[in-house]
Coordinates of C-alpha atoms and ligand atoms in Angstrom, one line a residue:
M1 CA -0.3 0.0 0.0
K2 CA 1.6 3.9 -1.0
V3 CA 0.7 6.0 1.5
T4 CA 1.1 10.4 0.8
V5 CA 0.1 12.3 3.1
T6 CA -0.4 16.4 1.6
T7 CA -1.4 19.3 2.1
D8 CA -1.5 19.7 -1.3
T9 CA -5.4 20.3 -3.1
P10 CA -6.9 19.5 -5.7
I11 CA -5.4 16.3 -7.0
A12 CA -5.4 14.7 -10.1
W13 CA -8.4 12.4 -10.1
S14 CA -9.1 9.0 -12.7
Q15 CA -11.9 7.3 -13.2
S16 CA -10.6 4.6 -10.6
T17 CA -9.5 7.2 -8.4
C18 CA -12.6 8.5 -5.1
A19 CA -12.5 10.8 -2.1
V20 CA -13.7 9.7 1.0
V21 CA -15.7 11.9 3.1
P22 CA -15.5 11.7 6.7
V23 CA -19.0 12.6 8.3
F24 CA -20.6 12.3 12.0
E25 CA -24.3 11.5 12.6
S26 CA -26.4 14.6 12.6
T27 CA -23.4 17.2 11.8
A28 CA -23.6 18.7 8.1
I29 CA -21.7 17.7 5.4
P30 CA -18.6 20.2 5.2
E31 CA -17.0 22.5 3.6
S32 CA -14.0 20.3 2.0
A33 CA -10.9 21.8 -0.5
L34 CA -11.5 18.1 -2.1
L35 CA -15.1 19.1 -3.2
S36 CA -16.8 21.2 -6.0
K37 CA -19.6 23.2 -4.7
E38 CA -22.0 21.2 -7.1
Q39 CA -20.5 17.6 -5.3
T40 CA -20.9 19.3 -2.0
T41 CA -24.6 20.5 -2.8
A42 CA -25.4 17.6 -4.5
L43 CA -24.3 15.7 -0.3
R44 CA -26.3 18.6 1.0
E45 CA -29.6 16.7 -0.6
L46 CA -28.1 13.5 -0.1
A47 CA -28.2 14.0 3.5
Q48 CA -31.3 16.1 3.7
Q49 CA -33.2 13.1 2.0
Q50 CA -31.8 10.9 5.1
R51 CA -29.5 8.6 2.5
I52 CA -26.7 9.9 4.1
R53 CA -26.8 9.9 8.0
G54 CA -23.4 9.5 9.3
K55 CA -24.0 6.6 11.6
A56 CA -21.7 4.0 12.2
N57 CA -20.4 1.6 9.3
E58 CA -23.2 3.0 6.9
V59 CA -20.9 3.8 4.2
Y60 CA -22.8 5.8 1.0
F61 CA -21.3 5.8 -2.7
L62 CA -22.6 8.7 -4.6
P63 CA -21.3 7.7 -9.3
E64 CA -19.6 10.0 -10.8
P65 CA -19.4 8.6 -14.0
K66 CA -18.6 11.3 -16.3
G67 CA -15.9 12.1 -13.7
P68 CA -13.7 13.7 -12.8
S69 CA -13.2 11.3 -10.5
A70 CA -15.3 7.5 -10.0
G71 CA -17.3 9.2 -6.7
I72 CA -17.4 9.9 -3.8
L73 CA -17.5 7.9 -0.9
V74 CA -19.2 8.8 2.2
I75 CA -18.2 7.3 5.7
G76 CA -20.4 7.9 8.4
L77 CA -19.0 7.9 11.8
G78 CA -21.8 7.7 14.6
E79 CA -21.7 9.5 17.4
S80 CA -18.4 12.1 18.1
A81 CA -18.3 11.0 21.4
R82 CA -18.4 7.2 21.3
S83 CA -16.1 7.9 17.9
N84 CA -12.6 5.8 18.3
R85 CA -10.1 3.9 16.2
E86 CA -12.3 0.9 16.0
V87 CA -14.9 2.8 14.0
L88 CA -12.9 3.9 11.5
R89 CA -11.3 0.1 10.7
R90 CA -14.8 -0.9 10.8
I91 CA -16.2 1.3 8.1
A92 CA -12.8 0.7 5.9
G93 CA -13.6 -2.3 6.5
K94 CA -17.3 -2.4 4.9
A95 CA -16.2 0.3 2.5
C96 CA -13.6 -2.5 0.5
A97 CA -16.8 -3.9 -1.2
V98 CA -18.6 -0.9 -2.5
L99 CA -14.8 0.4 -3.6
A100 CA -13.5 -2.6 -5.0
S101 CA -17.3 -3.2 -7.3
N102 CA -16.1 0.1 -7.8
R103 CA -12.8 -0.6 -9.2
I104 CA -11.7 1.9 -7.4
T105 CA -7.2 1.8 -6.7
H106 CA -6.5 4.8 -5.1
V107 CA -8.9 6.4 -2.8
V108 CA -8.6 10.5 -1.6
F109 CA -8.7 10.5 2.5
D110 CA -10.6 14.3 3.1
N111 CA -8.9 14.7 6.6
T112 CA -9.3 18.5 6.0
H113 CA -11.9 19.1 8.9
L114 CA -11.8 16.5 11.0
I115 CA -8.2 16.9 12.0
D116 CA -8.4 14.8 14.6
L117 CA -10.0 11.7 13.1
P118 CA -7.3 8.6 13.5
V119 CA -7.3 8.1 10.1
D120 CA -3.7 5.1 10.0
A121 CA -7.2 2.7 11.6
F122 CA -9.0 3.7 7.9
I123 CA -5.9 2.6 6.7
E124 CA -5.6 -0.6 8.4
G125 CA -9.2 -1.6 8.1
L126 CA -8.8 -1.5 4.0
M127 CA -5.7 -3.6 4.7
L128 CA -6.6 -6.2 6.7
G129 CA -10.5 -5.9 4.8
Q130 CA -8.7 -6.7 1.5
Y131 CA -6.8 -9.6 2.5
D132 CA -7.6 -12.7 0.5
F133 CA -5.9 -15.9 0.1
A134 CA -5.5 -17.3 -3.0
Q135 CA -2.5 -19.0 -4.0
Y136 CA -4.4 -22.4 -3.8
K137 CA -6.6 -22.1 -6.3
K138 CA -6.3 -21.6 -10.0
T139 CA -6.6 -18.1 -11.2
P140 CA -9.4 -16.1 -10.7
T141 CA -10.9 -15.2 -14.1
D142 CA -12.3 -11.8 -12.1
P143 CA -9.9 -11.6 -8.6
P144 CA -11.3 -8.5 -7.0
M145 CA -9.8 -4.9 -7.3
K146 CA -7.7 -3.8 -4.7
V147 CA -7.2 -0.4 -3.5
D148 CA -2.9 0.2 -3.7
T149 CA -2.9 3.6 -2.8
I150 CA -3.9 6.0 -0.7
T151 CA -4.0 10.5 -0.5
I152 CA -4.4 11.8 2.5
C153 CA -5.0 15.7 2.3
T154 CA -5.0 17.1 5.7
P155 CA -4.7 21.4 6.3
K156 CA -1.6 22.2 8.5
E157 CA 1.9 21.5 7.3
T158 CA 2.8 20.9 11.4
L159 CA 1.1 17.7 11.0
L160 CA 2.3 16.0 8.4
D161 CA 5.6 14.4 9.7
S162 CA 3.5 12.6 12.8
L163 CA 0.7 11.1 10.4
R164 CA 2.6 10.4 8.1
A165 CA 4.8 8.3 10.3
R166 CA 1.5 6.6 12.1
C167 CA 0.5 6.0 8.4
E168 CA 3.3 4.3 7.4
R169 CA 3.1 2.3 11.7
A170 CA 0.1 1.0 9.9
V171 CA 0.6 -0.4 6.9
V172 CA 3.7 -2.1 8.3
M173 CA 2.3 -3.6 11.1
C174 CA -1.2 -4.8 8.2
D175 CA 1.5 -6.1 6.0
A176 CA 3.4 -8.2 9.2
A177 CA -0.4 -9.1 9.7
A178 CA -0.9 -10.6 6.3
W179 CA 2.5 -12.8 5.8
A180 CA 1.4 -13.7 9.3
R181 CA -2.1 -14.9 8.0
D182 CA -1.1 -16.6 5.0
L183 CA 1.6 -19.2 7.6
A184 CA -1.9 -19.5 9.5
N185 CA -4.1 -20.4 6.7
T186 CA -1.5 -22.3 4.7
P187 CA -2.6 -25.6 4.5
P188 CA -0.8 -28.1 7.0
N189 CA 0.9 -30.7 4.6
D190 CA 2.5 -27.8 3.8
M191 CA 3.5 -26.2 6.6
T192 CA 4.9 -28.7 9.2
P193 CA 7.2 -27.7 11.9
T194 CA 10.2 -27.5 8.6
A195 CA 8.7 -25.0 7.5
L196 CA 7.4 -22.5 9.5
A197 CA 11.2 -22.7 10.4
F198 CA 11.9 -22.0 7.3
H199 CA 9.5 -19.1 7.3
A200 CA 10.3 -17.3 10.6
E201 CA 14.3 -18.4 9.0
A202 CA 14.1 -16.2 5.5
M203 CA 11.4 -13.6 7.3
A204 CA 14.3 -13.0 9.8
R205 CA 16.8 -13.1 7.3
E206 CA 14.9 -10.3 5.5
A207 CA 14.2 -8.5 8.6
G208 CA 18.1 -7.6 10.2
C209 CA 16.8 -10.0 12.9
E210 CA 18.8 -13.6 14.5
C211 CA 16.9 -16.0 14.1
T212 CA 18.2 -20.4 15.7
V213 CA 16.2 -22.8 15.3
L214 CA 16.9 -26.2 17.7
D215 CA 16.5 -29.5 16.3
E216 CA 14.6 -32.9 18.1
S217 CA 18.9 -33.7 19.4
E218 CA 19.5 -30.5 21.0
M219 CA 15.7 -30.2 22.3
Q220 CA 16.9 -33.7 23.7
D221 CA 20.0 -32.4 25.1
L222 CA 18.3 -29.6 26.6
G223 CA 16.1 -31.9 28.7
M224 CA 12.3 -30.5 26.4
E225 CA 11.1 -33.7 26.7
A226 CA 7.2 -32.4 27.6
L227 CA 8.1 -30.9 24.0
L228 CA 9.2 -33.8 22.3
G229 CA 6.7 -36.3 24.2
V230 CA 3.9 -34.5 21.8
S231 CA 6.0 -34.9 18.4
R232 CA 6.2 -38.5 19.3
G233 CA 3.7 -39.5 17.3
S234 CA 3.9 -37.5 14.3
S235 CA 6.8 -38.2 11.3
E236 CA 7.7 -34.7 10.8
P237 CA 10.5 -33.8 13.6
A238 CA 9.7 -31.3 16.1
K239 CA 11.1 -27.2 16.4
L240 CA 11.8 -25.0 18.6
I241 CA 12.0 -21.3 16.8
V242 CA 14.0 -18.1 18.4
V243 CA 14.1 -14.8 17.3
E244 CA 15.9 -12.2 18.4
Y245 CA 15.4 -8.6 17.4
R246 CA 18.1 -6.7 19.3
H247 CA 18.0 -3.0 19.4
P248 CA 22.0 -1.1 20.7
G249 CA 19.7 1.4 22.3
A250 CA 17.9 -1.5 24.6
K251 CA 17.8 -0.9 28.1
K252 CA 15.0 -4.2 28.6
T253 CA 13.9 -7.5 26.7
L254 CA 10.9 -8.5 26.5
A255 CA 9.8 -12.6 25.7
L256 CA 7.1 -13.6 22.8
V257 CA 6.4 -17.2 23.1
G258 CA 3.4 -18.5 20.6
K259 CA 2.1 -22.2 20.6
G260 CA 2.6 -24.0 16.7
L261 CA 0.9 -26.9 16.4
T262 CA 1.3 -27.2 13.2
F263 CA -2.0 -29.3 13.2
D264 CA -3.7 -31.2 16.5
T265 CA -5.4 -33.7 15.7
G266 CA -5.4 -34.1 19.7
G267 CA -3.6 -37.7 19.5
I268 CA -3.9 -40.6 21.1
S269 CA -6.8 -38.9 22.8
I270 CA -8.2 -38.2 19.4
K271 CA -10.8 -36.0 18.4
P272 CA -14.4 -35.8 17.0
S273 CA -13.7 -35.9 13.1
A274 CA -16.2 -32.6 13.0
N275 CA -14.1 -29.7 11.9
M276 CA -10.8 -31.3 12.7
H277 CA -9.9 -29.2 9.8
E278 CA -9.4 -26.1 11.6
M279 CA -7.0 -27.3 14.1
K280 CA -4.4 -26.5 11.4
Y281 CA -4.8 -22.8 12.8
D282 CA -3.1 -24.3 16.3
M283 CA -0.1 -22.4 15.3
C284 CA -1.9 -18.7 15.3
G285 CA -0.3 -18.3 18.2
A286 CA 3.3 -19.3 16.3
A287 CA 1.9 -16.6 13.8
G288 CA 1.1 -14.0 16.6
V289 CA 4.3 -13.6 17.6
L290 CA 6.5 -14.1 14.5
G291 CA 4.5 -11.7 13.0
A292 CA 5.3 -9.2 15.7
M293 CA 8.4 -10.0 15.4
K294 CA 8.4 -9.0 11.3
A295 CA 6.9 -5.8 12.1
I296 CA 9.0 -4.4 15.2
A297 CA 12.4 -5.2 13.0
A298 CA 10.7 -3.0 10.6
L299 CA 9.4 -0.3 13.3
K300 CA 13.1 -0.3 15.2
P301 CA 12.1 0.1 18.5
A302 CA 14.8 0.9 21.0
I303 CA 14.5 -2.7 23.3
N304 CA 15.2 -6.3 22.4
V305 CA 12.7 -8.7 22.0
V306 CA 12.9 -12.3 21.4
A307 CA 10.1 -14.6 19.9
V308 CA 10.0 -18.5 21.0
V309 CA 7.8 -20.9 18.6
P310 CA 7.7 -24.4 20.2
S311 CA 6.5 -26.0 17.1
S312 CA 5.3 -29.4 16.3
E313 CA 2.2 -31.7 15.1
N314 CA 0.3 -34.2 17.8
M315 CA -0.7 -36.7 15.7
P316 CA -2.2 -40.9 17.2
G317 CA 1.1 -42.7 15.9
S318 CA 2.6 -46.1 16.9
N319 CA 4.9 -44.1 18.9
A320 CA 3.0 -42.0 19.9
Q321 CA 2.3 -40.2 23.8
V322 CA -0.4 -41.7 25.4
P323 CA -2.5 -40.7 28.8
G324 CA -0.6 -42.1 31.6
D325 CA 2.7 -40.9 30.5
I326 CA 5.1 -38.7 32.6
V327 CA 7.4 -36.7 31.0
K328 CA 10.2 -34.1 32.8
A329 CA 9.9 -30.2 31.6
Y330 CA 13.0 -28.3 31.0
N331 CA 12.8 -26.8 34.8
G332 CA 12.6 -30.4 35.6
K333 CA 8.8 -30.6 36.9
T334 CA 7.7 -33.6 35.8
I335 CA 4.3 -33.6 34.6
E336 CA 1.6 -36.6 34.2
V337 CA -0.4 -36.9 30.8
H338 CA -4.0 -37.8 31.5
N339 CA -5.0 -36.2 28.1
T340 CA -3.1 -35.8 24.9
D341 CA -5.0 -33.1 23.3
A342 CA -3.9 -31.0 26.0
E343 CA -0.8 -30.2 24.3
G344 CA -0.5 -26.9 24.2
R345 CA 1.1 -26.5 27.6
L346 CA 3.0 -29.5 27.4
I347 CA 5.0 -27.7 24.4
L348 CA 4.6 -24.6 26.3
A349 CA 5.6 -25.9 29.4
D350 CA 9.1 -26.4 28.1
A351 CA 9.2 -23.2 25.4
L352 CA 8.5 -20.9 28.5
A353 CA 11.2 -22.3 30.8
Y354 CA 13.6 -22.1 28.3
T355 CA 12.8 -18.6 27.9
V356 CA 13.0 -17.4 30.7
D357 CA 16.1 -19.5 31.4
K358 CA 18.3 -18.3 28.7
Y359 CA 16.8 -14.6 27.7
K360 CA 15.7 -13.9 31.5
P361 CA 13.3 -11.5 29.8
D362 CA 11.8 -8.6 31.6
A363 CA 8.4 -9.5 30.5
M364 CA 7.1 -12.5 28.9
V365 CA 4.1 -13.5 27.5
D366 CA 2.2 -16.6 25.3
A367 CA 0.4 -16.8 22.5
A368 CA -2.3 -20.0 22.3
T369 CA -4.8 -21.4 21.1
L370 CA -5.4 -23.6 24.5
T371 CA -8.5 -23.9 25.1
G372 CA -11.8 -24.4 23.7
A373 CA -13.2 -23.3 26.9
V374 CA -12.1 -19.7 26.1
I375 CA -14.7 -19.3 23.5
V376 CA -17.4 -20.9 25.4
A377 CA -16.4 -17.6 27.7
L378 CA -15.6 -14.5 25.6
G379 CA -17.0 -16.4 21.8
H380 CA -14.7 -14.9 19.3
Y381 CA -14.5 -11.4 20.6
A382 CA -11.8 -10.9 23.3
A383 CA -9.1 -13.2 23.5
G384 CA -8.6 -13.9 27.3
V385 CA -5.4 -12.6 29.5
L386 CA -3.9 -14.1 32.4
S387 CA -0.9 -12.8 34.0
N388 CA 0.5 -13.1 36.7
N389 CA 1.7 -8.7 37.1
D390 CA -1.0 -5.7 37.3
D391 CA 1.5 -3.4 35.4
L392 CA 1.7 -6.0 32.0
S393 CA -1.6 -6.9 31.7
T394 CA -2.7 -2.9 32.1
G395 CA 0.2 -2.3 29.2
L396 CA -1.2 -4.7 26.9
Q397 CA -4.9 -3.5 27.5
R398 CA -4.0 0.0 26.3
A399 CA -2.2 -1.8 23.8
A400 CA -5.5 -4.4 22.9
D401 CA -7.8 -0.6 23.4
S402 CA -5.4 0.6 20.3
T403 CA -5.0 -2.1 18.2
G404 CA -8.7 -3.3 18.3
E405 CA -7.5 -6.9 19.4
R406 CA -9.2 -7.4 22.4
I407 CA -8.2 -8.8 26.0
W408 CA -10.0 -9.9 28.6
P409 CA -9.1 -10.5 32.1
L410 CA -9.9 -14.4 33.7
P411 CA -8.7 -15.0 37.5
M412 CA -6.1 -17.4 38.5
W413 CA -6.5 -17.8 42.3
D414 CA -4.3 -21.3 44.7
D415 CA -7.4 -22.7 44.6
Y416 CA -7.5 -23.7 40.2
A417 CA -4.3 -24.8 41.0
E418 CA -4.7 -27.4 43.3
L419 CA -6.8 -28.8 40.6
I420 CA -3.5 -30.2 38.5
K421 CA -1.6 -31.7 40.6
G422 CA -0.2 -34.9 40.1
T423 CA -1.2 -38.0 41.1
H424 CA 2.8 -40.1 40.7
A425 CA 4.4 -36.7 39.1
D426 CA 4.5 -33.2 40.2
L427 CA 1.6 -32.3 37.6
C428 CA -0.9 -33.4 36.2
N429 CA -2.1 -31.4 32.6
I430 CA -5.5 -31.5 32.5
G431 CA -8.2 -30.8 35.9
P432 CA -11.5 -31.4 36.3
P433 CA -13.6 -32.2 33.5
G434 CA -15.9 -29.0 31.8
E435 CA -14.2 -26.7 35.4
A436 CA -12.3 -23.5 34.9
G437 CA -11.0 -25.0 31.2
T438 CA -8.6 -21.3 30.0
I439 CA -7.8 -20.6 33.8
I440 CA -6.3 -24.4 34.4
G441 CA -4.7 -24.0 31.0
A442 CA -2.8 -20.9 32.6
C443 CA -2.5 -22.0 36.0
F444 CA -0.5 -24.8 34.4
L445 CA 2.2 -22.4 32.1
K446 CA 1.8 -20.6 35.5
E447 CA 4.4 -23.6 36.8
F448 CA 7.3 -22.9 34.1
V449 CA 7.8 -19.1 34.4
G450 CA 9.2 -18.8 37.3
D451 CA 9.2 -15.1 38.9
V452 CA 9.1 -12.9 36.0
P453 CA 5.8 -10.8 34.8
W454 CA 4.3 -12.5 32.2
A455 CA 1.0 -13.1 30.8
H456 CA -1.3 -15.4 28.6
L457 CA -3.3 -14.8 25.8
D458 CA -5.6 -17.6 25.0
I459 CA -6.5 -16.7 21.0
A460 CA -8.5 -20.1 20.6
G461 CA -11.5 -17.6 20.1
T462 CA -10.2 -14.6 18.4
A463 CA -7.6 -16.8 16.2
W464 CA -10.1 -17.5 13.3
G465 CA -14.1 -17.6 13.2
V466 CA -14.6 -14.0 13.7
K467 CA -17.8 -13.1 12.2
N468 CA -19.6 -9.7 11.8
V469 CA -16.6 -7.7 12.3
P470 CA -16.1 -6.2 9.0
Y471 CA -12.2 -6.0 8.3
L472 CA -12.1 -9.6 9.2
D473 CA -13.3 -12.4 7.5
P474 CA -14.6 -15.5 9.2
K475 CA -13.0 -18.0 6.4
H476 CA -9.2 -16.9 7.2
A477 CA -7.0 -16.7 10.4
T478 CA -6.7 -13.5 11.8
G479 CA -3.8 -12.5 12.6
Y480 CA -4.6 -12.1 16.2
G481 CA -1.2 -10.8 17.4
V482 CA 0.4 -9.2 16.0
R483 CA -0.5 -5.6 15.4
L484 CA -1.5 -6.3 19.5
F485 CA 2.7 -7.5 20.2
A486 CA 4.3 -4.7 17.8
Q487 CA 2.1 -1.8 19.8
W488 CA 2.6 -3.0 23.1
V489 CA 6.9 -3.2 22.0
L490 CA 6.5 0.0 20.8
D491 CA 4.9 1.2 24.0
E492 CA 7.4 -0.8 26.2
A493 CA 10.3 0.8 24.7
R494 CA 9.4 4.2 24.8
G495 CA 8.4 4.2 28.2
N496 CA 12.0 3.3 28.8
Ligands
BES501 N1 -6.2 -26.9 20.1 C1 -7.2 -26.6 21.1 C2 -7.5 -26.1 21.4 C3 -8.8 -25.9 20.6 C4 -10.1 -26.5 20.4 C5 -8.8 -24.3 20.3 C6 -11.3 -25.7 19.4 C7 -9.9 -24.0 19.2 C8 -10.8 -24.7 19.2 C9 -6.0 -27.4 22.0 O1 -5.0 -28.3 21.7 C10 -7.0 -28.7 23.1 O2 -7.5 -29.7 22.1 N2 -7.5 -28.1 24.5 C11 -8.3 -29.1 25.0 C12 -8.2 -29.1 25.8 C13 -8.8 -30.1 26.9 C14 -8.6 -31.7 26.7 C15 -8.3 -29.9 29.0 C16 -10.0 -27.9 24.9 O3 -9.6 -27.2 24.8 O4 -11.3 -29.5 24.6
MG502 MG1 -5.1 -30.6 21.7
ZN503 ZN1 -4.0 -27.6 20.5

């Protein structure tokens, strides 16, 4: 996406160009340097007739077949007091269809009268909304038109630099989110742990980060039996992928850990076959943190960040782990595996303990499609967040508010931890069926983070299947976490 921020009007209009005019509910269509007198009069008439109302999520397209542009797109922002970044993101998502059907490739956003609008959020909605994953289809005969150029007209020279920086940041984050969505949508026959490691290495090389991939024998030497136990049923070797971003001015190191199950059959505790194909998305935590690294490396905040991704398949092979097995994790704790389908916490146990030990992060966040229970609790509209540190959750909440990647807290009282004590080992990998599944999962992970400030995000609901958010599509992975983690890291670096 090419973004130009300018104080220059008029614009070189064409039939592939359209003006975007934002309006609040119950306010008059403004005078704008982008619109002619006739255009303004036409829009005001339409407003008089209640066809343009400025309600949030309302788009109105006024075509101009005789030029100079393809038309004018009026976007509703709702009541000014309730308007925020998400309103702009959603209206942009809604606009994608009308822009495509009118074959528009260049939009000119009128930011001349509502100068406080977060136009960068409009760019986000457009970029996320135009995402498609078509590489596995025969070339479609009529590929959708996409907007590839945005010009933002602002009235003040003094606003240019900061607006430009915010827009560029939005483009970087949404490109990284698209990259992560591609990883997640890629089918499991092509997205094995080895392939995921390959993609991480290629990204790191291009972004100027360091990437190290541990293989099974290295993990064996390090004592990562919990991770290796999950991988035993699969003929695809497990990987532990580490990507490091370093900045010379850094005063802190943050760690991001992402669950990278490239396919989760459940293993011997096998899942029902209905919708099992969705378990290709069980690496969305990995995609989220690797995508965030891609954005972070491009935006260069003054902080160090390490991403650690344990990656494996969970298959019921003849050598597979069985219920009753006991494995010893990297930190020495022993785990009784009562359900091989609770595998995410097993691979994360080793990854978290290793990250703490090796990188001694000032804070650590993990993202995992860990439990179906989080969908019962929160649906597809927020990730559950469970943390041992209030400052960390507050920081994440701030980043969630600004990116629209929502999080919602759940408790981790000691009573829950009682429920995962092992009979013949230190821990059991499941609690009582039907009880606080998401909390139990987090309490299990807590055993492997020591006293590092840590937060666990259960993203099983938000990683795919999100309905009614206009800039997302239930058919695709959402790229959840990429923008949230990148924003959190930028905020942390600024707070240095
Ligand atoms: N990957 C799943 C979680 C999941 C389930 C995500 C459905 C999205 C939709 C995870 O590995 C899993 O199987 N969790 C079990 C845990 C249980 C056995 C304690 C679950 O949620 O059923
Ligand atoms: Mg599972
Ligand atoms: Zn899983």
